[in-house]
Amino acid sequence: MIEAERILLTYALQDPLNKRFVFLSDSCIPLYNFSYTYDYIMSTSTSFVDSFADTKEGRYNPKMDPVIPVSNWRKGSQWVVLTRKHAEVIVNDNTVFPMFQLHCRRKSLPEFWREHGRPIDNSKEHNCIPDEHYVPTLLAQEGLEEEITRRSLTHSSWDLSSSKDRERRGWHPVTYKYSDATHSLVQSIKDINNIYYETEHRREWCSSKGKPSGCFLFARKFTRPAAIRLLNSSALGASRGDR
């Protein structure tokens, strides 16, 4: 996935008029109209990159040290908005990416090892979830964290502990279905104006042009029927107070 992102950026950078580079998934919806979204992103000189210290054991591979010290190890959403400068840093990176290739591989599924047997050297199966770590770690490694707004513009709902629906529990964010797609849901996401990062004891208050604002421009994961329902109900777009 990291390599695919680098290839996309390589081609996008060929157009000198491209100033911002936005990664979204196929299950994302816009919360506002294009004018508001464009103005929000372009009103600042920073990238928007979810980035925080990852203190959980198991993700960081000590074999990355000293090239990538643990002090530069970051975690965050892969749904980033990059300035041209930071997109070029990612494309031209020949230090962090090779280390991820060597020491940050996804673990094979359990079904694979039932047929082939587990390897003696488990380090070869070290899984650091690279798409959640590469960009924020690279920017920290390059000393560029002062040039980013350390939050994502894409909302995902991870607080599923009380859900009775098995499909909504686990390591993936909730998928909003047709019945979930209501104006009140969209408004509740728009109303979020701060994000708390527990590992850093840091609360990120969201702003645009120096004024308090909602934190998110996009949201996921929405099924196609859910997205169409929102479009048909005119629930998406800039609200009266956001124009």
C-alpha positions as a Python dict, from the first residue, in 0.01 Angstrom:
ca = {
    (1, 'M'): (0, 0, 0),
    (2, 'I'): (287, 238, 80),
    (3, 'E'): (445, 170, -258),
    (4, 'A'): (111, 233, -430),
    (5, 'E'): (80, 569, -254),
    (6, 'R'): (432, 665, -361),
    (7, 'I'): (352, 577, -723),
    (8, 'L'): (32, 785, -713),
    (9, 'L'): (223, 1082, -575),
    (10, 'T'): (497, 1043, -836),
    (11, 'Y'): (245, 1082, -1118),
    (12, 'A'): (46, 1356, -942),
    (13, 'L'): (363, 1561, -893),
    (14, 'Q'): (419, 1569, -1270),
    (15, 'D'): (154, 1841, -1289),
    (16, 'P'): (313, 2158, -1145),
    (17, 'L'): (-32, 2303, -1074),
    (18, 'N'): (-109, 2036, -814),
    (19, 'K'): (-49, 2198, -475),
    (20, 'R'): (-226, 1958, -239),
    (21, 'F'): (-255, 1580, -244),
    (22, 'V'): (-550, 1418, -69),
    (23, 'F'): (-576, 1047, 9),
    (24, 'L'): (-932, 915, 46),
    (25, 'S'): (-1084, 569, 40),
    (26, 'D'): (-1370, 450, -178),
    (27, 'S'): (-1596, 450, 129),
    (28, 'C'): (-1540, 819, 209),
    (29, 'I'): (-1804, 1087, 176),
    (30, 'P'): (-1752, 1465, 170),
    (31, 'L'): (-1915, 1648, 460),
    (32, 'Y'): (-1914, 1986, 285),
    (33, 'N'): (-1931, 2128, -64),
    (34, 'F'): (-1622, 2169, -280),
    (35, 'S'): (-1576, 2542, -215),
    (36, 'Y'): (-1570, 2502, 162),
    (37, 'T'): (-1343, 2196, 143),
    (38, 'Y'): (-1096, 2365, -94),
    (39, 'D'): (-1086, 2683, 115),
    (40, 'Y'): (-1029, 2484, 438),
    (41, 'I'): (-735, 2291, 294),
    (42, 'M'): (-573, 2580, 106),
    (43, 'S'): (-605, 2835, 388),
    (44, 'T'): (-303, 2686, 564),
    (45, 'S'): (51, 2610, 449),
    (46, 'T'): (61, 2284, 648),
    (47, 'S'): (-13, 1925, 562),
    (48, 'F'): (-281, 1746, 763),
    (49, 'V'): (-124, 1427, 896),
    (50, 'D'): (-260, 1228, 1189),
    (51, 'S'): (55, 1173, 1395),
    (52, 'F'): (113, 1064, 1752),
    (53, 'A'): (365, 865, 1954),
    (54, 'D'): (289, 492, 1944),
    (55, 'T'): (365, 335, 2281),
    (56, 'K'): (214, -8, 2216),
    (57, 'E'): (457, -295, 2214),
    (58, 'G'): (490, -501, 1899),
    (59, 'R'): (453, -241, 1623),
    (60, 'Y'): (805, -95, 1630),
    (61, 'N'): (1073, -337, 1517),
    (62, 'P'): (1400, -277, 1712),
    (63, 'K'): (1589, -383, 1399),
    (64, 'M'): (1497, -44, 1252),
    (65, 'D'): (1729, 125, 1501),
    (66, 'P'): (1947, 329, 1459),
    (67, 'V'): (1819, 428, 1113),
    (68, 'I'): (1470, 488, 1256),
    (69, 'P'): (1501, 546, 1633),
    (70, 'V'): (1197, 466, 1844),
    (71, 'S'): (1178, 836, 1935),
    (72, 'N'): (1068, 906, 1576),
    (73, 'W'): (816, 621, 1561),
    (74, 'R'): (469, 761, 1492),
    (75, 'K'): (124, 626, 1426),
    (76, 'G'): (-174, 780, 1250),
    (77, 'S'): (-446, 747, 991),
    (78, 'Q'): (-326, 693, 634),
    (79, 'W'): (-587, 943, 510),
    (80, 'V'): (-358, 1243, 482),
    (81, 'V'): (-358, 1578, 301),
    (82, 'L'): (-9, 1670, 184),
    (83, 'T'): (156, 1986, 61),
    (84, 'R'): (369, 1957, -250),
    (85, 'K'): (686, 1973, -41),
    (86, 'H'): (583, 1679, 176),
    (87, 'A'): (462, 1478, -123),
    (88, 'E'): (809, 1522, -273),
    (89, 'V'): (969, 1409, 54),
    (90, 'I'): (771, 1085, 37),
    (91, 'V'): (852, 1020, -330),
    (92, 'N'): (1223, 1091, -281),
    (93, 'D'): (1259, 894, 42),
    (94, 'N'): (1533, 634, 17),
    (95, 'T'): (1591, 583, 390),
    (96, 'V'): (1268, 511, 577),
    (97, 'F'): (1088, 321, 300),
    (98, 'P'): (1366, 59, 260),
    (99, 'M'): (1360, 0, 637),
    (100, 'F'): (985, -60, 624),
    (101, 'Q'): (1037, -304, 338),
    (102, 'L'): (1292, -498, 543),
    (103, 'H'): (1142, -489, 890),
    (104, 'C'): (774, -403, 863),
    (105, 'R'): (597, -680, 676),
    (106, 'R'): (236, -782, 720),
    (107, 'K'): (187, -1113, 897),
    (108, 'S'): (37, -1391, 693),
    (109, 'L'): (-313, -1505, 774),
    (110, 'P'): (-357, -1800, 1016),
    (111, 'E'): (-482, -2019, 730),
    (112, 'F'): (-143, -1986, 559),
    (113, 'W'): (51, -2122, 857),
    (114, 'R'): (-190, -2410, 908),
    (115, 'E'): (-75, -2535, 568),
    (116, 'H'): (292, -2433, 574),
    (117, 'G'): (393, -2434, 940),
    (118, 'R'): (515, -2135, 1138),
    (119, 'P'): (866, -1998, 1069),
    (120, 'I'): (1139, -2042, 1328),
    (121, 'D'): (1242, -1676, 1292),
    (122, 'N'): (928, -1485, 1387),
    (123, 'S'): (1098, -1153, 1313),
    (124, 'K'): (1037, -1220, 945),
    (125, 'E'): (669, -1202, 1024),
    (126, 'H'): (685, -873, 1215),
    (127, 'N'): (377, -667, 1134),
    (128, 'C'): (383, -298, 1216),
    (129, 'I'): (75, -207, 1005),
    (130, 'P'): (291, 4, 768),
    (131, 'D'): (13, 218, 619),
    (132, 'E'): (-60, 358, 968),
    (133, 'H'): (303, 444, 1041),
    (134, 'Y'): (499, 531, 729),
    (135, 'V'): (402, 891, 652),
    (136, 'P'): (401, 1029, 1010),
    (137, 'T'): (722, 844, 1093),
    (138, 'L'): (895, 972, 778),
    (139, 'L'): (797, 1333, 849),
    (140, 'A'): (916, 1299, 1210),
    (141, 'Q'): (1240, 1145, 1087),
    (142, 'E'): (1293, 1440, 851),
    (143, 'G'): (1226, 1694, 1127),
    (144, 'L'): (913, 1827, 956),
    (145, 'E'): (653, 1791, 1231),
    (146, 'E'): (641, 2169, 1279),
    (147, 'E'): (514, 2191, 921),
    (148, 'I'): (211, 1967, 972),
    (149, 'T'): (-124, 1994, 1146),
    (150, 'R'): (-118, 1671, 1343),
    (151, 'R'): (-467, 1544, 1272),
    (152, 'S'): (-659, 1381, 990),
    (153, 'L'): (-942, 1550, 802),
    (154, 'T'): (-1120, 1214, 761),
    (155, 'H'): (-1341, 1084, 1040),
    (156, 'S'): (-1365, 714, 1130),
    (157, 'S'): (-1563, 571, 1419),
    (158, 'W'): (-1356, 330, 1629),
    (159, 'D'): (-1552, 334, 1955),
    (160, 'L'): (-1740, 9, 1900),
    (161, 'S'): (-1701, -158, 2237),
    (162, 'S'): (-2072, -138, 2317),
    (163, 'S'): (-2192, -252, 1976),
    (164, 'K'): (-2403, -568, 1964),
    (165, 'D'): (-2335, -608, 1593),
    (166, 'R'): (-2041, -846, 1540),
    (167, 'E'): (-1959, -676, 1210),
    (168, 'R'): (-1898, -353, 1398),
    (169, 'R'): (-1649, -491, 1647),
    (170, 'G'): (-1283, -561, 1586),
    (171, 'W'): (-986, -389, 1426),
    (172, 'H'): (-1179, -201, 1159),
    (173, 'P'): (-1389, 116, 1190),
    (174, 'V'): (-1765, 88, 1177),
    (175, 'T'): (-1927, 70, 834),
    (176, 'Y'): (-2233, 294, 814),
    (177, 'K'): (-2523, 124, 643),
    (178, 'Y'): (-2835, 265, 477),
    (179, 'S'): (-3028, 286, 804),
    (180, 'D'): (-2740, 477, 969),
    (181, 'A'): (-2722, 746, 701),
    (182, 'T'): (-2912, 1033, 859),
    (183, 'H'): (-2873, 1408, 881),
    (184, 'S'): (-2815, 1378, 1255),
    (185, 'L'): (-2519, 1142, 1199),
    (186, 'V'): (-2355, 1383, 954),
    (187, 'Q'): (-2417, 1677, 1185),
    (188, 'S'): (-2271, 1491, 1484),
    (189, 'I'): (-1947, 1440, 1288),
    (190, 'K'): (-1941, 1803, 1176),
    (191, 'D'): (-1984, 1915, 1539),
    (192, 'I'): (-1660, 1746, 1654),
    (193, 'N'): (-1418, 2030, 1729),
    (194, 'N'): (-1133, 1856, 1913),
    (195, 'I'): (-940, 1528, 1918),
    (196, 'Y'): (-768, 1376, 2221),
    (197, 'Y'): (-445, 1177, 2178),
    (198, 'E'): (-413, 957, 2483),
    (199, 'T'): (-51, 846, 2433),
    (200, 'E'): (67, 1208, 2431),
    (201, 'H'): (-195, 1350, 2670),
    (202, 'R'): (-258, 1602, 2393),
    (203, 'R'): (-588, 1758, 2290),
    (204, 'E'): (-593, 1901, 1939),
    (205, 'W'): (-847, 2184, 1909),
    (206, 'C'): (-948, 2227, 1549),
    (207, 'S'): (-942, 2558, 1368),
    (208, 'S'): (-946, 2709, 1022),
    (209, 'K'): (-816, 3058, 940),
    (210, 'G'): (-743, 3109, 1308),
    (211, 'K'): (-1104, 3046, 1414),
    (212, 'P'): (-1257, 2739, 1586),
    (213, 'S'): (-1396, 2492, 1333),
    (214, 'G'): (-1505, 2136, 1285),
    (215, 'C'): (-1223, 1886, 1262),
    (216, 'F'): (-1333, 1681, 963),
    (217, 'L'): (-1405, 1739, 595),
    (218, 'F'): (-1465, 1374, 508),
    (219, 'A'): (-1603, 1065, 681),
    (220, 'R'): (-1590, 690, 635),
    (221, 'K'): (-1686, 406, 606),
    (222, 'F'): (-2014, 443, 417),
    (223, 'T'): (-2172, 178, 198),
    (224, 'R'): (-2287, 288, -146),
    (225, 'P'): (-2660, 279, -47),
    (226, 'A'): (-2580, 489, 260),
    (227, 'A'): (-2390, 747, 57),
    (228, 'I'): (-2666, 769, -205),
    (229, 'R'): (-2925, 818, 69),
    (230, 'L'): (-2729, 1112, 207),
    (231, 'L'): (-2689, 1267, -138),
    (232, 'N'): (-3061, 1234, -209),
    (233, 'S'): (-3153, 1386, 127),
    (234, 'S'): (-2922, 1688, 79),
    (235, 'A'): (-2758, 1607, 412),
    (236, 'L'): (-2412, 1678, 267),
    (237, 'G'): (-2268, 2019, 191),
    (238, 'A'): (-2183, 2335, 381),
    (239, 'S'): (-2429, 2427, 651),
    (240, 'R'): (-2554, 2781, 696),
    (241, 'G'): (-2286, 2859, 956),
    (242, 'D'): (-2002, 2713, 750),
    (243, 'R'): (-2030, 2923, 434),
}
